[in-house]
Coordinates of C-alpha atoms in Angstrom, one line a residue:
X1 CA -22.1 -11.3 48.0
X2 CA -20.8 -11.6 44.6
X3 CA -20.9 -8.8 41.8
X4 CA -21.2 -9.3 38.3
X5 CA -21.7 -6.1 36.2
X6 CA -23.9 -6.1 33.3
X7 CA -22.8 -5.1 29.6
X8 CA -25.1 -1.6 29.2
X9 CA -25.0 -1.7 25.1
X10 CA -26.5 2.3 24.9
X11 CA -29.3 3.0 22.6
X12 CA -27.0 5.2 20.1
X13 CA -25.0 2.1 18.8
X14 CA -21.9 2.9 21.0
X15 CA -21.2 -0.8 21.3
X16 CA -22.3 -2.2 17.7
X17 CA -18.6 -2.4 16.1
X18 CA -15.0 -2.5 17.5
X19 CA -14.5 1.1 15.2
X20 CA -18.1 2.5 17.7
X21 CA -16.5 1.4 20.9
X22 CA -13.0 2.3 20.1
X23 CA -14.6 6.1 18.8
X24 CA -17.1 5.3 22.4
X25 CA -13.5 5.4 24.5
X26 CA -11.8 8.2 23.2
X27 CA -14.8 10.5 23.3
X28 CA -14.6 9.3 27.2
X29 CA -11.4 9.2 27.1
X30 CA -10.9 13.4 26.0
X31 CA -14.1 14.0 28.6
X32 CA -11.5 13.3 31.3
X33 CA -8.5 15.0 30.1
X34 CA -10.4 18.2 29.4
X35 CA -13.2 18.2 31.6
X36 CA -11.3 16.2 34.9
X37 CA -12.2 13.0 36.3
X38 CA -15.0 12.0 38.6
X39 CA -17.7 11.0 36.8
X40 CA -16.0 11.0 33.8
X41 CA -13.0 8.8 34.6
X42 CA -16.4 6.6 36.1
X43 CA -17.8 6.6 32.3
X44 CA -14.3 5.9 30.6
X45 CA -14.4 3.0 32.9
X46 CA -17.7 1.6 32.6
X47 CA -17.4 2.4 29.1
X48 CA -13.9 0.3 29.4
X49 CA -15.8 -2.8 31.2
X50 CA -18.1 -3.1 28.0
X51 CA -15.5 -3.1 25.7
X52 CA -13.5 -6.0 27.8
X53 CA -16.7 -8.2 28.0
X54 CA -17.5 -7.7 24.3
X55 CA -14.4 -9.4 23.8
X56 CA -12.3 -6.3 22.3
X57 CA -8.5 -6.0 22.6
X58 CA -6.5 -3.2 24.0
X59 CA -4.2 -3.9 20.5
X60 CA -8.0 -3.9 18.1
X61 CA -8.8 -1.2 19.8
X62 CA -5.7 0.8 19.2
X63 CA -5.6 -0.5 15.3
X64 CA -9.1 1.2 15.2
X65 CA -8.1 4.5 16.7
X66 CA -4.8 4.4 14.4
X67 CA -6.7 4.2 11.2
X68 CA -9.4 6.7 12.7
X69 CA -6.2 9.6 13.2
X70 CA -4.4 8.2 9.4
X71 CA -7.6 8.7 7.7
X72 CA -8.4 12.2 9.4
X73 CA -11.3 11.9 10.4
X74 CA -13.0 14.3 13.2
X75 CA -14.8 12.5 15.9
X76 CA -17.5 14.7 17.4
X77 CA -17.5 14.9 21.1
X78 CA -20.2 14.3 24.3
X79 CA -22.2 17.3 24.3
X80 CA -21.1 20.3 26.6
X81 CA -23.1 21.8 28.4
X82 CA -23.9 24.6 25.7
X83 CA -25.3 21.5 24.0
X84 CA -22.7 22.3 21.2
X85 CA -20.1 19.4 20.3
X86 CA -16.6 20.0 19.1
X87 CA -15.0 18.0 16.6
X88 CA -11.5 17.1 17.3
X89 CA -9.2 14.8 15.1
X90 CA -7.2 11.8 17.1
X91 CA -3.6 11.8 17.6
X92 CA -1.6 9.3 17.9
X93 CA -0.1 10.4 21.4
X94 CA -3.7 10.5 23.3
X95 CA -4.4 7.2 21.3
X96 CA -1.1 5.9 23.1
X97 CA -2.7 7.5 26.8
X98 CA -5.9 6.1 26.1
X99 CA -5.0 2.9 25.3
X100 CA -2.7 2.6 28.2
X101 CA -5.6 3.3 30.4
X102 CA -7.7 1.1 29.0
X103 CA -4.9 -1.9 29.3
X104 CA -4.6 -0.4 32.8
X105 CA -8.4 -1.0 33.4
X106 CA -8.3 -4.6 31.8
X107 CA -5.8 -5.8 33.9
X108 CA -7.4 -4.2 37.2
X109 CA -10.6 -6.9 36.2
X110 CA -7.9 -9.5 35.3
X111 CA -6.4 -8.9 39.0
X112 CA -10.2 -9.4 40.9
X113 CA -10.4 -12.5 43.1
X114 CA -13.2 -13.8 41.1
X115 CA -14.3 -13.3 37.6
X116 CA -16.2 -10.2 37.9
X117 CA -16.7 -9.3 34.6
X118 CA -17.7 -12.2 32.0
X119 CA -15.5 -12.1 28.7
X120 CA -17.1 -13.4 25.4
X121 CA -14.0 -13.9 23.8
X122 CA -10.9 -16.6 24.8
X123 CA -8.6 -13.6 22.7
X124 CA -6.4 -12.4 25.9
X125 CA -7.5 -9.0 26.4
X126 CA -3.9 -6.8 25.9
X127 CA -0.8 -7.8 25.1
X128 CA 1.7 -9.9 27.3
X129 CA 4.3 -6.8 27.0
X130 CA 1.4 -4.7 28.9
X131 CA 0.6 -7.5 31.0
X132 CA 4.3 -7.7 32.0
X133 CA 4.3 -4.0 32.8
X134 CA 1.5 -3.1 34.3
X135 CA 0.3 -6.4 36.2
X136 CA 2.8 -5.9 39.0
X137 CA 0.8 -2.3 39.8
X138 CA -2.4 -3.5 39.0
X139 CA -2.0 -6.1 41.6
X140 CA -0.4 -4.3 44.8
X141 CA -3.8 -1.8 44.0
X142 CA -5.9 -4.2 44.3
X143 CA -4.6 -6.5 47.1
X144 CA -4.6 -3.3 49.1
X145 CA -7.9 -3.2 48.2
X146 CA -9.1 -6.2 48.5
X147 CA -6.9 -6.9 51.2
X148 CA -6.9 -4.0 53.2
X149 CA -9.8 -1.5 52.9
X150 CA -7.5 0.3 51.4
X151 CA -8.3 3.2 48.7
X152 CA -4.7 4.8 48.5
X153 CA -1.0 3.9 47.8
X154 CA 1.9 5.5 48.9
X155 CA 3.3 7.0 45.5
X156 CA 6.8 5.9 46.1
X157 CA 5.8 2.2 46.5
X158 CA 4.2 2.2 43.0
X159 CA 7.4 3.6 41.4
X160 CA 9.7 0.9 42.9
X161 CA 7.0 -1.4 41.2
X162 CA 7.6 0.4 38.1
X163 CA 11.2 0.4 38.4
X164 CA 11.6 -3.2 39.1
X165 CA 9.7 -4.0 35.8
X166 CA 10.9 -1.4 33.7
X167 CA 14.2 -0.3 35.1
X168 CA 12.2 3.4 34.9
X169 CA 8.9 5.1 37.0
X170 CA 7.1 8.0 36.3
X171 CA 6.5 11.1 37.9
X172 CA 4.6 11.0 40.5
X173 CA 1.7 12.8 39.6
X174 CA 0.9 10.4 36.5
X175 CA 1.5 7.4 39.1
X176 CA -1.2 9.3 41.6
X177 CA -4.0 9.2 38.5
X178 CA -2.6 5.6 37.5
X179 CA -2.9 4.4 41.1
X180 CA -6.9 6.5 40.8
X181 CA -7.5 4.7 37.5
X182 CA -7.0 1.2 39.0
X183 CA -9.0 2.2 42.3
X184 CA -11.5 3.5 40.5
X185 CA -12.1 0.6 38.2
X186 CA -12.4 -2.0 41.0
X187 CA -15.0 0.7 42.6
X188 CA -17.0 -0.1 39.5
X189 CA -16.5 -3.5 39.4
X190 CA -16.7 -4.5 42.4
X191 CA -18.0 -2.1 45.0
X192 CA -17.0 -3.4 48.7
X193 CA -18.3 -0.2 50.7
X194 CA -21.9 0.5 50.6
X195 CA -22.3 3.9 49.6
X196 CA -23.1 6.6 52.1

């Protein structure tokens, strides 16, 4: 059975312009960082999948966020439980990590066996450098997911992949969170098991 992911453009204009898409992704990234993964991570991934389908690129969205950072504008966060939302500035270290997450989501989509998400642009979603750095990592996880029905891999395996490609590897906790991002993306775009 083939699953297709449909773009859910929300009513609050999140997907009208690349700037709005970048802001929406960044808000959801901040939500994961501030409040933990789970549903917050799924929301980030869904926004990333929409950005992919709409033809966005990691570099285009990075530029939008850098422009916001350079202008000193504050972004209003996603409302919290108390109903008030905080405003925050965008910092380049957060932009780097947010766009890296987005690149991993985009590459994970590229690693699905059939096109699970239709992209409305011929432009590659990620730069050649990012693709080179992360394709093997995402492909290992996608292979485990589709072929072996696994939802976890040994962190050491993924660190070895990073070492082979870049000559360095990230800390085990960071590698584990990147692996969670890939598996969660696969669950969003290509669910394999019925929900219990």
